[in-house]
Amino acid sequence: MLKGDKVGLRARHEDDIPVLQAELADDVVNASRAAGRAWRPITPGSQEAPFVVDDKEQGVVPFSVVELDGGTLIGAATLWGIDNHNRSAHVGLGLLPSSRGKGYGTDVVGVLCHYGFVVRGLQRLQVETLSDNAAMLRSAERNGFVREGVLRSSAWVMGEFLDEVLLGLLADEWKRDSKG
């Protein structure tokens, strides 16, 4: 398990999937804002469920996020779009509604940076988030991510186009700490 100050990132357990599915993927508004595709219901137990792990897929590393104090499941985090040639990847996370607003997001992003830069040897990490996602913008910027641009009206979400903000962080810009 990778450890931050408040959270741990560990392998996804089978019993995590129904919780993540019910609290993140089945929430139409949340899922529509998080995914780059239209929401659709997924049958419980389906291998197409967004939180089912395919251990053979090398371009995506999914984690379950747990509280260090007690081990309670609080969300999901992912390093995705991993490009080994260009040594880059994208950062994503989703916290359960009861875990939002407690500073976990900043810690999760920090642990993902440690994993990407130290464990994987990547050169660049990137975040794309909706322009009104203040929590993700704050979590990324607190970890040193720099706003690189705005993709105007690029995301169709619940009946309207929204802007996305693109943020990047390079390995030599990242402040190392004791994560891991």
PDB file of C-alpha atoms in Angstrom:
ATOM      1  CA  MET A   1       0.000   0.000   0.000  1.00  0.00           C
ATOM      2  CA  LEU A   2       1.127   3.533  -0.781  1.00  0.00           C
ATOM      3  CA  LYS A   3       0.623   5.896   2.147  1.00  0.00           C
ATOM      4  CA  GLY A   4       0.031   9.605   2.438  1.00  0.00           C
ATOM      5  CA  ASP A   5      -0.657  11.641   5.551  1.00  0.00           C
ATOM      6  CA  LYS A   6      -4.338  10.656   5.782  1.00  0.00           C
ATOM      7  CA  VAL A   7      -4.951   8.049   3.076  1.00  0.00           C
ATOM      8  CA  GLY A   8      -3.620   4.825   1.694  1.00  0.00           C
ATOM      9  CA  LEU A   9      -3.850   3.677  -1.913  1.00  0.00           C
ATOM     10  CA  ARG A  10      -4.166  -0.079  -2.194  1.00  0.00           C
ATOM     11  CA  ALA A  11      -5.232  -2.701  -4.707  1.00  0.00           C
ATOM     12  CA  ARG A  12      -8.958  -2.823  -5.410  1.00  0.00           C
ATOM     13  CA  HIS A  13     -10.702  -5.549  -3.399  1.00  0.00           C
ATOM     14  CA  GLU A  14     -13.736  -7.380  -4.737  1.00  0.00           C
ATOM     15  CA  ASP A  15     -15.898  -6.045  -1.893  1.00  0.00           C
ATOM     16  CA  ASP A  16     -14.901  -2.428  -2.785  1.00  0.00           C
ATOM     17  CA  ILE A  17     -16.630  -2.660  -6.160  1.00  0.00           C
ATOM     18  CA  PRO A  18     -20.291  -2.616  -5.009  1.00  0.00           C
ATOM     19  CA  VAL A  19     -19.622   0.360  -2.705  1.00  0.00           C
ATOM     20  CA  LEU A  20     -17.814   2.365  -5.398  1.00  0.00           C
ATOM     21  CA  GLN A  21     -20.467   1.397  -7.946  1.00  0.00           C
ATOM     22  CA  ALA A  22     -23.360   2.479  -5.715  1.00  0.00           C
ATOM     23  CA  GLU A  23     -21.835   5.703  -4.388  1.00  0.00           C
ATOM     24  CA  LEU A  24     -19.913   6.932  -7.447  1.00  0.00           C
ATOM     25  CA  ALA A  25     -20.982   5.243 -10.684  1.00  0.00           C
ATOM     26  CA  ASP A  26     -24.718   4.971  -9.978  1.00  0.00           C
ATOM     27  CA  ASP A  27     -24.907   8.696  -9.135  1.00  0.00           C
ATOM     28  CA  VAL A  28     -25.886  10.079 -12.541  1.00  0.00           C
ATOM     29  CA  VAL A  29     -24.684  13.636 -11.920  1.00  0.00           C
ATOM     30  CA  ASN A  30     -21.359  12.616 -10.347  1.00  0.00           C
ATOM     31  CA  ALA A  31     -20.627   9.968 -12.967  1.00  0.00           C
ATOM     32  CA  SER A  32     -21.568  12.306 -15.817  1.00  0.00           C
ATOM     33  CA  ARG A  33     -19.123  14.901 -14.522  1.00  0.00           C
ATOM     34  CA  ALA A  34     -16.318  12.366 -14.042  1.00  0.00           C
ATOM     35  CA  ALA A  35     -16.522  10.383 -17.277  1.00  0.00           C
ATOM     36  CA  GLY A  36     -15.937  11.509 -20.820  1.00  0.00           C
ATOM     37  CA  ARG A  37     -19.001   9.628 -22.010  1.00  0.00           C
ATOM     38  CA  ALA A  38     -22.733   9.568 -21.405  1.00  0.00           C
ATOM     39  CA  TRP A  39     -23.876   7.869 -18.192  1.00  0.00           C
ATOM     40  CA  ARG A  40     -25.627   4.539 -18.496  1.00  0.00           C
ATOM     41  CA  PRO A  41     -26.672   2.077 -15.815  1.00  0.00           C
ATOM     42  CA  ILE A  42     -24.394  -0.925 -15.319  1.00  0.00           C
ATOM     43  CA  THR A  43     -25.766  -4.232 -14.069  1.00  0.00           C
ATOM     44  CA  PRO A  44     -24.275  -5.240 -10.710  1.00  0.00           C
ATOM     45  CA  GLY A  45     -21.543  -7.831 -11.204  1.00  0.00           C
ATOM     46  CA  SER A  46     -20.959  -6.836 -14.847  1.00  0.00           C
ATOM     47  CA  GLN A  47     -17.381  -7.032 -16.064  1.00  0.00           C
ATOM     48  CA  GLU A  48     -18.043  -3.669 -17.758  1.00  0.00           C
ATOM     49  CA  ALA A  49     -18.529  -1.933 -14.413  1.00  0.00           C
ATOM     50  CA  PRO A  50     -16.097   0.999 -14.145  1.00  0.00           C
ATOM     51  CA  PHE A  51     -14.495  -0.232 -10.935  1.00  0.00           C
ATOM     52  CA  VAL A  52     -13.783  -3.809 -12.050  1.00  0.00           C
ATOM     53  CA  VAL A  53     -10.022  -4.242 -12.378  1.00  0.00           C
ATOM     54  CA  ASP A  54      -8.330  -5.872 -15.363  1.00  0.00           C
ATOM     55  CA  ASP A  55      -4.878  -6.724 -14.018  1.00  0.00           C
ATOM     56  CA  LYS A  56      -3.605  -7.284 -17.569  1.00  0.00           C
ATOM     57  CA  GLU A  57      -4.315  -3.682 -18.617  1.00  0.00           C
ATOM     58  CA  GLN A  58      -0.961  -1.890 -18.404  1.00  0.00           C
ATOM     59  CA  GLY A  59      -2.150   1.607 -19.279  1.00  0.00           C
ATOM     60  CA  VAL A  60      -4.329   2.008 -16.191  1.00  0.00           C
ATOM     61  CA  VAL A  61      -3.452   1.534 -12.525  1.00  0.00           C
ATOM     62  CA  PRO A  62      -6.588   1.605 -10.341  1.00  0.00           C
ATOM     63  CA  PHE A  63      -6.418   2.017  -6.578  1.00  0.00           C
ATOM     64  CA  SER A  64      -8.954   1.957  -3.796  1.00  0.00           C
ATOM     65  CA  VAL A  65      -8.497   4.853  -1.391  1.00  0.00           C
ATOM     66  CA  VAL A  66      -8.743   4.047   2.306  1.00  0.00           C
ATOM     67  CA  GLU A  67      -8.347   6.073   5.479  1.00  0.00           C
ATOM     68  CA  LEU A  68      -5.070   5.250   7.180  1.00  0.00           C
ATOM     69  CA  ASP A  69      -6.817   5.428  10.527  1.00  0.00           C
ATOM     70  CA  GLY A  70      -9.135   2.416  10.397  1.00  0.00           C
ATOM     71  CA  GLY A  71      -8.865   1.376   6.755  1.00  0.00           C
ATOM     72  CA  THR A  72     -12.336   2.591   5.751  1.00  0.00           C
ATOM     73  CA  LEU A  73     -12.911   2.745   1.982  1.00  0.00           C
ATOM     74  CA  ILE A  74     -13.335   6.405   0.974  1.00  0.00           C
ATOM     75  CA  GLY A  75     -12.919   6.387  -2.809  1.00  0.00           C
ATOM     76  CA  ALA A  76     -11.033   5.415  -5.925  1.00  0.00           C
ATOM     77  CA  ALA A  77      -7.909   6.819  -7.583  1.00  0.00           C
ATOM     78  CA  THR A  78      -6.332   6.053 -10.917  1.00  0.00           C
ATOM     79  CA  LEU A  79      -3.207   6.690 -12.909  1.00  0.00           C
ATOM     80  CA  TRP A  80      -4.511   6.271 -16.457  1.00  0.00           C
ATOM     81  CA  GLY A  81      -3.436   6.822 -20.034  1.00  0.00           C
ATOM     82  CA  ILE A  82       0.048   5.724 -19.057  1.00  0.00           C
ATOM     83  CA  ASP A  83       2.432   6.337 -21.951  1.00  0.00           C
ATOM     84  CA  ASN A  84       5.709   4.523 -21.254  1.00  0.00           C
ATOM     85  CA  HIS A  85       7.444   5.982 -24.303  1.00  0.00           C
ATOM     86  CA  ASN A  86       6.765   9.627 -23.401  1.00  0.00           C
ATOM     87  CA  ARG A  87       6.756   8.809 -19.679  1.00  0.00           C
ATOM     88  CA  SER A  88       3.461  10.524 -18.972  1.00  0.00           C
ATOM     89  CA  ALA A  89       0.096   9.707 -17.421  1.00  0.00           C
ATOM     90  CA  HIS A  90      -3.173  11.236 -16.242  1.00  0.00           C
ATOM     91  CA  VAL A  91      -4.385  11.500 -12.647  1.00  0.00           C
ATOM     92  CA  GLY A  92      -7.957  10.796 -11.591  1.00  0.00           C
ATOM     93  CA  LEU A  93      -9.841  10.346  -8.356  1.00  0.00           C
ATOM     94  CA  GLY A  94     -13.327  10.081  -6.960  1.00  0.00           C
ATOM     95  CA  LEU A  95     -14.202  10.317  -3.289  1.00  0.00           C
ATOM     96  CA  LEU A  96     -17.357   8.923  -1.746  1.00  0.00           C
ATOM     97  CA  PRO A  97     -19.813  11.719  -0.852  1.00  0.00           C
ATOM     98  CA  SER A  98     -19.259  11.216   2.897  1.00  0.00           C
ATOM     99  CA  SER A  99     -15.488  11.693   2.427  1.00  0.00           C
ATOM    100  CA  ARG A 100     -15.513  14.945   0.483  1.00  0.00           C
ATOM    101  CA  GLY A 101     -14.360  18.225   1.994  1.00  0.00           C
ATOM    102  CA  LYS A 102     -11.947  16.624   4.470  1.00  0.00           C
ATOM    103  CA  GLY A 103      -8.634  17.231   2.685  1.00  0.00           C
ATOM    104  CA  TYR A 104      -8.357  13.691   1.364  1.00  0.00           C
ATOM    105  CA  GLY A 105      -8.191  14.787  -2.283  1.00  0.00           C
ATOM    106  CA  THR A 106      -4.963  16.738  -1.840  1.00  0.00           C
ATOM    107  CA  ASP A 107      -3.388  13.753  -0.085  1.00  0.00           C
ATOM    108  CA  VAL A 108      -4.578  11.340  -2.803  1.00  0.00           C
ATOM    109  CA  VAL A 109      -3.088  13.515  -5.560  1.00  0.00           C
ATOM    110  CA  GLY A 110       0.190  13.667  -3.626  1.00  0.00           C
ATOM    111  CA  VAL A 111       0.357   9.890  -3.296  1.00  0.00           C
ATOM    112  CA  LEU A 112      -0.441   9.476  -7.009  1.00  0.00           C
ATOM    113  CA  CYS A 113       2.417  11.884  -7.784  1.00  0.00           C
ATOM    114  CA  HIS A 114       4.762   9.779  -5.664  1.00  0.00           C
ATOM    115  CA  TYR A 115       3.627   6.648  -7.479  1.00  0.00           C
ATOM    116  CA  GLY A 116       3.956   8.255 -10.913  1.00  0.00           C
ATOM    117  CA  PHE A 117       7.274  10.009 -10.434  1.00  0.00           C
ATOM    118  CA  VAL A 118       9.124   7.773  -7.959  1.00  0.00           C
ATOM    119  CA  VAL A 119       7.714   4.288  -8.498  1.00  0.00           C
ATOM    120  CA  ARG A 120       6.981   4.502 -12.248  1.00  0.00           C
ATOM    121  CA  GLY A 121       9.714   6.979 -13.247  1.00  0.00           C
ATOM    122  CA  LEU A 122       7.345   9.187 -15.220  1.00  0.00           C
ATOM    123  CA  GLN A 123       8.291  12.665 -16.437  1.00  0.00           C
ATOM    124  CA  ARG A 124       4.840  14.293 -16.612  1.00  0.00           C
ATOM    125  CA  LEU A 125       1.488  13.954 -14.894  1.00  0.00           C
ATOM    126  CA  GLN A 126      -1.641  15.647 -16.141  1.00  0.00           C
ATOM    127  CA  VAL A 127      -5.088  16.478 -14.765  1.00  0.00           C
ATOM    128  CA  GLU A 128      -8.145  17.395 -16.794  1.00  0.00           C
ATOM    129  CA  THR A 129     -11.119  18.537 -14.753  1.00  0.00           C
ATOM    130  CA  LEU A 130     -14.235  20.594 -15.219  1.00  0.00           C
ATOM    131  CA  SER A 131     -13.630  24.289 -14.626  1.00  0.00           C
ATOM    132  CA  ASP A 132     -16.150  24.356 -11.760  1.00  0.00           C
ATOM    133  CA  ASN A 133     -14.515  21.433  -9.907  1.00  0.00           C
ATOM    134  CA  ALA A 134     -12.914  23.642  -7.259  1.00  0.00           C
ATOM    135  CA  ALA A 135     -11.922  20.680  -5.061  1.00  0.00           C
ATOM    136  CA  MET A 136      -9.894  18.952  -7.783  1.00  0.00           C
ATOM    137  CA  LEU A 137      -8.331  22.207  -8.959  1.00  0.00           C
ATOM    138  CA  ARG A 138      -7.294  22.981  -5.368  1.00  0.00           C
ATOM    139  CA  SER A 139      -5.951  19.443  -4.784  1.00  0.00           C
ATOM    140  CA  ALA A 140      -3.871  19.558  -7.977  1.00  0.00           C
ATOM    141  CA  GLU A 141      -2.523  23.066  -7.407  1.00  0.00           C
ATOM    142  CA  ARG A 142      -1.587  22.296  -3.791  1.00  0.00           C
ATOM    143  CA  ASN A 143       0.577  19.507  -5.186  1.00  0.00           C
ATOM    144  CA  GLY A 144       2.322  21.832  -7.634  1.00  0.00           C
ATOM    145  CA  PHE A 145       0.261  21.303 -10.788  1.00  0.00           C
ATOM    146  CA  VAL A 146       0.221  24.335 -13.083  1.00  0.00           C
ATOM    147  CA  ARG A 147      -2.748  25.406 -15.181  1.00  0.00           C
ATOM    148  CA  GLU A 148      -1.737  24.995 -18.802  1.00  0.00           C
ATOM    149  CA  GLY A 149      -4.954  25.851 -20.542  1.00  0.00           C
ATOM    150  CA  VAL A 150      -8.701  25.721 -20.829  1.00  0.00           C
ATOM    151  CA  LEU A 151     -10.514  23.507 -23.279  1.00  0.00           C
ATOM    152  CA  ARG A 152     -13.541  25.666 -23.979  1.00  0.00           C
ATOM    153  CA  SER A 153     -16.943  23.951 -24.109  1.00  0.00           C
ATOM    154  CA  SER A 154     -15.253  20.572 -24.474  1.00  0.00           C
ATOM    155  CA  ALA A 155     -17.350  18.480 -22.080  1.00  0.00           C
ATOM    156  CA  TRP A 156     -21.026  17.673 -22.605  1.00  0.00           C
ATOM    157  CA  VAL A 157     -22.409  17.247 -19.080  1.00  0.00           C
ATOM    158  CA  MET A 158     -26.077  16.897 -18.177  1.00  0.00           C
ATOM    159  CA  GLY A 159     -27.404  18.998 -21.031  1.00  0.00           C
ATOM    160  CA  GLU A 160     -24.733  21.668 -21.347  1.00  0.00           C
ATOM    161  CA  PHE A 161     -21.185  22.170 -22.558  1.00  0.00           C
ATOM    162  CA  LEU A 162     -18.645  22.927 -19.843  1.00  0.00           C
ATOM    163  CA  ASP A 163     -15.030  24.058 -19.982  1.00  0.00           C
ATOM    164  CA  GLU A 164     -12.245  21.750 -18.870  1.00  0.00           C
ATOM    165  CA  VAL A 165      -9.033  22.935 -17.233  1.00  0.00           C
ATOM    166  CA  LEU A 166      -5.768  21.211 -18.155  1.00  0.00           C
ATOM    167  CA  LEU A 167      -3.063  21.104 -15.478  1.00  0.00           C
ATOM    168  CA  GLY A 168       0.407  19.587 -15.699  1.00  0.00           C
ATOM    169  CA  LEU A 169       3.269  18.742 -13.383  1.00  0.00           C
ATOM    170  CA  LEU A 170       6.794  17.708 -14.363  1.00  0.00           C
ATOM    171  CA  ALA A 171       8.985  15.434 -12.267  1.00  0.00           C
ATOM    172  CA  ASP A 172      11.593  18.111 -11.564  1.00  0.00           C
ATOM    173  CA  GLU A 173       8.865  20.546 -10.411  1.00  0.00           C
ATOM    174  CA  TRP A 174       7.379  18.123  -7.907  1.00  0.00           C
ATOM    175  CA  LYS A 175       8.367  18.492  -4.295  1.00  0.00           C
ATOM    176  CA  ARG A 176       9.331  15.073  -2.958  1.00  0.00           C
ATOM    177  CA  ASP A 177       8.225  14.083   0.495  1.00  0.00           C
ATOM    178  CA  SER A 178       7.805  10.890   2.469  1.00  0.00           C
ATOM    179  CA  LYS A 179       4.817   9.449   0.560  1.00  0.00           C
ATOM    180  CA  GLY A 180       4.971   5.757  -0.085  1.00  0.00           C
TER     181      GLY A 180
END
